[in-house]
Coordinates of C-alpha atoms in Angstrom, one line a residue:
X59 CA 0.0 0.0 0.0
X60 CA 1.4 3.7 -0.7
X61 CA 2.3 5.7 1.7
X62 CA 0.5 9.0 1.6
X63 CA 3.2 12.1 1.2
X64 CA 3.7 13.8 4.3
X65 CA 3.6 17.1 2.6
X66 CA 0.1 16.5 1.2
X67 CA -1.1 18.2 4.6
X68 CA 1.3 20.9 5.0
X69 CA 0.4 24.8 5.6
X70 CA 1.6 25.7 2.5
X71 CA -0.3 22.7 0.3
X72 CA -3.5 24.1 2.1
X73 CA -2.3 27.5 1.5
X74 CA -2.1 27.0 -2.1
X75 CA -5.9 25.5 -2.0
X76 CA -7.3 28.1 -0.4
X77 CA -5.6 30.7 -3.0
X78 CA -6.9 28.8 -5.8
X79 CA -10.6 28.6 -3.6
X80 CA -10.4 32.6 -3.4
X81 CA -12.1 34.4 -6.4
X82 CA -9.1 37.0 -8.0
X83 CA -6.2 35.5 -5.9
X84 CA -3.3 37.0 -7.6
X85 CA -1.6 33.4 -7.0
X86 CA -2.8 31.9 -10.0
X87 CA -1.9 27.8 -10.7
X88 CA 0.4 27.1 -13.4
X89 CA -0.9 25.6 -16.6
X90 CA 1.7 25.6 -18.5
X91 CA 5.1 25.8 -17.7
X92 CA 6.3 28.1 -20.0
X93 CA 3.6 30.5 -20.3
X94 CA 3.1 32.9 -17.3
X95 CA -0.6 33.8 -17.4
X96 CA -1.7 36.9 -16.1
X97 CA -5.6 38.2 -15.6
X98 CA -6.7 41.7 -15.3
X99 CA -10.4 41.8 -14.1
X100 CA -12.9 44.3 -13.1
X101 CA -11.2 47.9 -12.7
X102 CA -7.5 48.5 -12.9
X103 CA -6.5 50.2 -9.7
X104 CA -3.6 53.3 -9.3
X105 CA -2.8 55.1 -6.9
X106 CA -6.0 55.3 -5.6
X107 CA -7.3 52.7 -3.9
X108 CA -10.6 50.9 -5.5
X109 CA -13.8 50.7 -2.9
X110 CA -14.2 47.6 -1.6
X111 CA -17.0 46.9 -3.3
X112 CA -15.9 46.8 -7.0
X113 CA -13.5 44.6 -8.4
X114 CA -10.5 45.2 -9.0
X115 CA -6.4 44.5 -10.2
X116 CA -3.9 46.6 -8.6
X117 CA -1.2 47.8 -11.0
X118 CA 1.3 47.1 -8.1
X119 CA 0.5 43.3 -8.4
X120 CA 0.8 43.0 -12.3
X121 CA 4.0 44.5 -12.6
X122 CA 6.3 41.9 -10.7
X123 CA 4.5 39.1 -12.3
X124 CA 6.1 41.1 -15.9
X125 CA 8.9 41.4 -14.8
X126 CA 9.6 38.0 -13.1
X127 CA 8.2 36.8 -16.6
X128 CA 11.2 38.8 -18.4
X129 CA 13.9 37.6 -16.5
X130 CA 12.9 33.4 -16.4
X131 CA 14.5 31.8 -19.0
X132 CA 12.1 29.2 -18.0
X133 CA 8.8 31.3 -19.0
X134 CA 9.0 31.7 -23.0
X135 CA 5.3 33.5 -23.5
X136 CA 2.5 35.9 -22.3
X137 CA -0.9 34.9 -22.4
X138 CA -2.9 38.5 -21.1
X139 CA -6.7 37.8 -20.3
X140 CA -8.9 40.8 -19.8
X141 CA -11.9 41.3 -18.7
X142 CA -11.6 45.2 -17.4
X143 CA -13.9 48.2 -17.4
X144 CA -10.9 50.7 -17.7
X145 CA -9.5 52.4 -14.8
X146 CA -6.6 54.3 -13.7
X147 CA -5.3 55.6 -16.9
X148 CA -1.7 56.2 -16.1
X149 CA -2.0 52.9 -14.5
X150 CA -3.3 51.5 -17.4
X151 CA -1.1 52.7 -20.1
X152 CA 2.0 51.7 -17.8
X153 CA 1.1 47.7 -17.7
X154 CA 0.3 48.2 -21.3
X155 CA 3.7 49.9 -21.8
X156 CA 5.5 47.4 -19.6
X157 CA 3.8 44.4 -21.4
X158 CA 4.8 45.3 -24.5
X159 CA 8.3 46.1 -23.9
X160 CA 8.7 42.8 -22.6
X161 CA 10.8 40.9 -26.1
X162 CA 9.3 37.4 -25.4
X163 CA 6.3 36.2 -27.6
X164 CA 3.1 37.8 -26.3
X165 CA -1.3 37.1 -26.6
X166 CA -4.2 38.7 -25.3
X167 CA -7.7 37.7 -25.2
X168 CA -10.4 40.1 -24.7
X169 CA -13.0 38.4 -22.2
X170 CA -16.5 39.9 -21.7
X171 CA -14.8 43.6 -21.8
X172 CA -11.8 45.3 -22.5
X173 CA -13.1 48.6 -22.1
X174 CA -11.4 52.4 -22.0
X175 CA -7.8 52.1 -20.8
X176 CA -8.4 48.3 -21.4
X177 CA -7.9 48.9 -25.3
X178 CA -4.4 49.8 -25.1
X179 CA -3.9 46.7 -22.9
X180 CA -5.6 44.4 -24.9
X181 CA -2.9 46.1 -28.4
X182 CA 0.2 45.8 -26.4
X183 CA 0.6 42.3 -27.1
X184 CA 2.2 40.8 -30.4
X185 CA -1.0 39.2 -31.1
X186 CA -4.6 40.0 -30.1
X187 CA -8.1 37.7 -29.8
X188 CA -11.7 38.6 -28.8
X189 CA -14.6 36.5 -28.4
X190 CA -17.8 37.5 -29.9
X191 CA -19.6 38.4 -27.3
X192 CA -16.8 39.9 -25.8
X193 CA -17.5 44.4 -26.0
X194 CA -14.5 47.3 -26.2
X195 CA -15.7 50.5 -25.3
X196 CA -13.7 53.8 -27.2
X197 CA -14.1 56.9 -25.6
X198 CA -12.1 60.2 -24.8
X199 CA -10.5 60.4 -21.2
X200 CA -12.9 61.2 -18.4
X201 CA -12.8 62.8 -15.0
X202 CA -15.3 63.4 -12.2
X203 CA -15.0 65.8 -9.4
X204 CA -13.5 69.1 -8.9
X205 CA -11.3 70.7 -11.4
X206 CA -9.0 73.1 -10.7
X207 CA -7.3 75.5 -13.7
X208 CA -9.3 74.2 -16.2
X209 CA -7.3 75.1 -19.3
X210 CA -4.5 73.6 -17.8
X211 CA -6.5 70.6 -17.3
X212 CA -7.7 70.4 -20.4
X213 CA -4.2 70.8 -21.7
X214 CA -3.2 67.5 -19.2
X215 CA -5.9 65.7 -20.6
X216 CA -5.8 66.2 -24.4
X217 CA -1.7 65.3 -23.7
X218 CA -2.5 62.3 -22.1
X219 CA -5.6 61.5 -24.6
X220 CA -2.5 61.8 -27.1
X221 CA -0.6 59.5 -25.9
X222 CA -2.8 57.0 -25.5
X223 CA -4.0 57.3 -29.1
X224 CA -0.3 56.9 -30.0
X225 CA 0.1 53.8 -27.9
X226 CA -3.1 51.8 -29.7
X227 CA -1.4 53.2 -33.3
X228 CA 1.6 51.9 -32.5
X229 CA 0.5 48.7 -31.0
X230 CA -2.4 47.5 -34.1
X231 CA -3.3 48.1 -37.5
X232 CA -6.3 50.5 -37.2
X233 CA -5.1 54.3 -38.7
X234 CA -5.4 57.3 -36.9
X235 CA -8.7 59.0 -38.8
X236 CA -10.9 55.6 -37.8
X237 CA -9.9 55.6 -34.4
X238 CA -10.4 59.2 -33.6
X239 CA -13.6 59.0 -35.5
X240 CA -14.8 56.0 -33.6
X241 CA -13.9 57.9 -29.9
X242 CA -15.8 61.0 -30.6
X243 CA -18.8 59.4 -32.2
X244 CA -21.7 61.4 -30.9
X245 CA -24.4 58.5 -31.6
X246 CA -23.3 55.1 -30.7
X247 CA -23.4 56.1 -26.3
X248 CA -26.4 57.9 -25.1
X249 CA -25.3 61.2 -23.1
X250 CA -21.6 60.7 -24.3
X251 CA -19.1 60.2 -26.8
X252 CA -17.0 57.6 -28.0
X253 CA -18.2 53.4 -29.7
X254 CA -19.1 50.6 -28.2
X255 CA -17.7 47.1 -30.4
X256 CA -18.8 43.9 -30.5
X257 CA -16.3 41.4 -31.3
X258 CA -16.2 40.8 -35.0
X259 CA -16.4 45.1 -35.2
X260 CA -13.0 45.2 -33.5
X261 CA -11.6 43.0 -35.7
X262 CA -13.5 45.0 -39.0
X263 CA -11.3 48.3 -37.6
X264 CA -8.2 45.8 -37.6
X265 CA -8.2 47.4 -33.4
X266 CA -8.0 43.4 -32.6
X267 CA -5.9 41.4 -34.9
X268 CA -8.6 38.1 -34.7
X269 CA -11.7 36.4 -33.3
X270 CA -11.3 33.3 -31.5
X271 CA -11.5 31.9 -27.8
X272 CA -8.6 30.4 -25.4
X273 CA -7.8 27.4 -27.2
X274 CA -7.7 29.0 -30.1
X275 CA -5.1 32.0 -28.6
X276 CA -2.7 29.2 -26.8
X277 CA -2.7 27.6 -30.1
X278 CA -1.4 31.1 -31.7
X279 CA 0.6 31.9 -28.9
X280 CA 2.7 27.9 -28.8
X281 CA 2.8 28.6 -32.6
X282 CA 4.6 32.1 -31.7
X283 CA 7.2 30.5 -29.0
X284 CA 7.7 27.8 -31.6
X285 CA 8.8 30.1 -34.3
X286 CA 11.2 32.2 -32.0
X287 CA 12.9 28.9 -31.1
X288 CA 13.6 27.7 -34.3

């Protein structure tokens, strides 16, 4: 008869099953050894901390996960899944900056939403999937609250509006005129600006490179690691 592993019982086994027991524990199990996985859900939190209330992925928490992904000679790919309604822009556009500065092969898969700040997250890999039913909402920068100087603040934003509109050019094959046209649309969001796609759409304005699900983005993304190691 087998003897049962004295480890099987230990604080950190159990550890490691409540972890995977608690819904958005950053400690996510391995699938694959050579893929890190990473998951940004719900909103992206900065340097202001989320209520407790509302779901969220704190910046701080992504960003060693990158770069412990960089340096592992171990991990060979990215696989980003997003499900986000936007957030902390600075935030935002950091992760995305930081992912795609990272030179190992990269995928992200657009889940339910990749909304606001989620588009340049969702660009910054080296290949891109959405579901169908999955949305992406395009809309200039907001604020709420008070506003203090406000051409200087309008200044701040349509600098940092730029930069973001940069970033998605830079990162996918849609052209400056659609995607300026698409975030000021005046008739696609009631009481506001900006377009609401549906999977399929995203691709059409060549925002997200393809349609497809997991399987189907782990395929592209072993296919990716395969080609670098030849």
């Amino acid at each position: 008869m087998n003897k049962k592993n004295k480890d099987d019982n230990s604080p950190i086994q159990e550890e490691k099953l409540e972890n995977i027991k608690e819904i958005g524990t950053v400690n996510i199990p391995e699938v694959k050894n050579n893929i890190q996985f990473i998951s940004i859900i719900g909103e992206i939190e900065g340097h202001t901390i989320s209520p407790n209330d509302k779901k969220a992925t704190k910046y701080e928490h992504i960003i060693p996960l990158l770069i412990a992904a960089q340096q592992d000679p171990k991990i060979e790919g990215i696989f980003i899944i997003l499900n986000t309604v936007g957030g902390d822009v600075e935030a935002g556009l950091a992760l995305s900056e930081l992912i795609n500065s990272v030179d190992k092969p990269k995928v992200s898969l657009v889940l339910g939403g990749g909304h606001s700040i989620g588009v340049p997250l969702a660009t910054s890999t080296d290949y891109s999937f959405i579901v169908p039913t999955a949305t992406m909402t395009i809309h200039p920068i907001r604020t709420t609250g008070l506003v203090i100087g406000v051409p200087q603040t309008f200044r701040y934003f349509q600098k940092m509006q730029q930069r973001i509109i940069n970033f998605i050019l830079r990162t996918s094959e849609i052209d400056d005129k659609t995607l300026n046209e698409l975030m000021y649309s005046t008739d696609e969001i009631a009481n506001d600006v900006g377009t609401i796609l549906v999977g399929e759409e995203a691709v059409k304005y060549k925002l997200i490179d393809e349609v497809g699900g997991f399987s189907r983005a782990l395929k592209k993304l072993d296919t990716m690691i395969e080609d670098k190691n030849k």
